[in-house]
Short mmCIF file of C-alpha atoms in Angstrom, two decimals:
data_model
loop_
_atom_site.label_atom_id
_atom_site.label_comp_id
_atom_site.label_asym_id
_atom_site.label_seq_id
_atom_site.Cartn_x
_atom_site.Cartn_y
_atom_site.Cartn_z
CA GLU A 1 158.99 38.76 138.46
CA LEU A 2 159.01 42.50 138.10
CA GLN A 3 156.42 44.25 140.27
CA LEU A 4 155.01 47.76 140.30
CA VAL A 5 153.73 49.31 143.52
CA GLU A 6 151.60 52.42 143.35
CA SER A 7 150.60 54.93 145.99
CA GLY A 8 149.04 58.35 146.28
CA GLY A 9 145.47 58.04 145.09
CA GLY A 10 142.50 59.36 147.00
CA GLN A 11 139.61 61.76 146.95
CA VAL A 12 139.94 65.47 146.34
CA GLN A 13 137.72 68.38 145.39
CA ALA A 14 137.82 69.87 141.94
CA GLY A 15 140.76 72.21 141.60
CA GLY A 16 142.85 70.24 144.06
CA SER A 17 146.03 68.25 143.59
CA LEU A 18 147.31 64.72 144.08
CA ARG A 19 150.62 63.03 143.41
CA LEU A 20 150.88 59.42 142.37
CA SER A 21 154.03 57.37 142.83
CA CYS A 22 155.05 54.05 141.38
CA THR A 23 158.13 52.04 142.23
CA ARG A 24 159.46 49.23 140.09
CA SER A 25 160.95 46.26 141.96
CA GLU A 26 163.93 45.98 139.63
CA SER A 27 165.64 47.98 136.95
CA ASP A 28 164.32 47.54 133.43
CA LYS A 29 165.37 49.05 130.13
CA ASN A 30 161.81 49.90 129.19
CA ASP A 31 159.87 53.02 129.99
CA MET A 32 157.24 53.48 132.65
CA GLY A 33 154.03 55.40 132.31
CA TRP A 34 150.52 55.98 133.54
CA TYR A 35 147.19 54.83 132.16
CA ARG A 36 143.74 55.44 133.56
CA GLN A 37 140.32 53.95 133.10
CA ALA A 38 136.93 55.23 134.16
CA PRO A 39 133.81 53.05 134.00
CA GLY A 40 132.58 52.71 130.44
CA ASN A 41 135.68 54.34 128.98
CA GLU A 42 138.70 52.96 127.18
CA CYS A 43 142.05 52.66 128.90
CA GLU A 44 143.60 56.06 128.29
CA LEU A 45 147.34 56.66 128.12
CA VAL A 46 147.89 59.62 130.42
CA SER A 47 151.63 60.17 130.34
CA THR A 48 154.93 58.48 129.59
CA VAL A 49 158.20 58.99 127.80
CA ASP A 50 157.45 59.12 124.10
CA LEU A 51 159.41 57.31 121.38
CA ASP A 52 161.53 60.40 120.67
CA GLY A 53 162.39 60.88 124.34
CA SER A 54 159.97 63.71 124.96
CA THR A 55 157.22 63.45 127.52
CA TYR A 56 153.85 62.40 126.19
CA TYR A 57 150.66 63.76 127.73
CA ALA A 58 147.10 63.06 126.76
CA ASP A 59 145.43 66.19 125.46
CA SER A 60 142.99 66.02 128.34
CA VAL A 61 145.74 66.52 130.93
CA LYS A 62 148.22 68.81 129.20
CA GLY A 63 149.15 71.78 131.31
CA ARG A 64 147.77 70.19 134.47
CA PHE A 65 149.68 66.94 134.97
CA THR A 66 153.44 66.49 135.20
CA PHE A 67 155.30 63.22 134.70
CA SER A 68 158.67 62.75 136.32
CA GLN A 69 161.02 59.90 137.09
CA ASP A 70 163.75 59.05 139.55
CA ASN A 71 165.83 56.49 137.71
CA ASP A 72 168.13 55.86 140.67
CA ASN A 73 165.14 54.62 142.65
CA ASN A 74 163.13 53.07 139.79
CA THR A 75 160.25 55.39 140.61
CA VAL A 76 157.94 57.50 138.51
CA TYR A 77 155.54 60.18 139.61
CA LEU A 78 152.45 61.84 138.27
CA GLN A 79 151.75 65.24 139.75
CA MET A 80 148.12 66.10 139.08
CA ASN A 81 147.02 69.70 139.54
CA SER A 82 143.77 71.52 138.80
CA LEU A 83 141.93 68.24 138.98
CA LYS A 84 138.54 67.95 137.35
CA ALA A 85 135.64 65.57 137.88
CA GLU A 86 136.47 63.95 134.55
CA ASP A 87 139.86 62.93 135.92
CA THR A 88 138.09 60.44 138.18
CA ALA A 89 139.38 56.99 137.28
CA VAL A 90 141.57 54.13 138.38
CA TYR A 91 145.15 55.05 137.56
CA TYR A 92 147.63 52.36 136.64
CA CYS A 93 151.38 52.43 136.52
CA VAL A 94 152.73 50.35 133.67
CA VAL A 95 155.92 49.28 131.94
CA ILE A 96 155.81 50.23 128.27
CA PRO A 97 158.31 48.60 125.91
CA SER A 98 160.54 51.25 124.42
CA PHE A 99 159.58 50.21 120.88
CA MET A 100 155.83 50.23 121.43
CA ILE A 101 153.63 52.90 119.87
CA ARG A 102 152.05 55.05 122.54
CA GLN A 103 148.31 54.48 122.31
CA ASN A 104 145.13 53.98 124.24
CA LEU A 105 143.97 50.45 124.93
CA ARG A 106 140.62 48.79 125.08
CA ALA A 107 141.10 47.78 128.71
CA CYS A 108 143.69 48.28 131.38
CA GLY A 109 145.45 45.48 133.18
CA GLY A 110 146.50 43.10 130.45
CA TYR A 111 147.56 42.60 126.85
CA PRO A 112 149.52 44.02 125.13
CA LEU A 113 151.41 45.23 128.19
CA ARG A 114 152.83 42.69 130.60
CA TYR A 115 153.52 44.63 133.78
CA TRP A 116 150.83 46.67 135.51
CA GLY A 117 150.53 48.18 138.95
CA GLN A 118 147.61 47.30 141.16
CA GLY A 119 145.74 50.48 140.28
CA THR A 120 144.89 53.39 142.53
CA GLN A 121 141.54 55.17 142.63
CA VAL A 122 141.44 58.90 142.07
CA THR A 123 138.09 60.53 142.77
CA VAL A 124 137.49 64.20 142.09
CA SER A 125 134.30 65.69 143.44
CA SER A 126 132.79 68.77 141.86
#
């Protein structure tokens, strides 16, 4: 079964940077993206390829985060700059069906998406 392996989380001071990576174990026609969830919050869609082929960013990260992908190596990245305390969350790599509306979810890790990474903690201290 398809697997997603994430790396790159950690702890950083506000204003710092981190880069997350996620590698898919096999090629898949669907898109990949990043969600995040902080305690007590919904599962927020951070970035992915949108339905029209553009790059989607949550309003909260626009101008600070950059999504990129290496299709030859089935890998996506999330470059996170100017990190804020409110960016603290568990970040999940996910496969998003190409037809699916890009939206936040009640909880990360399950329905309606089938394939999730293991999650990586990002902690930003102020």
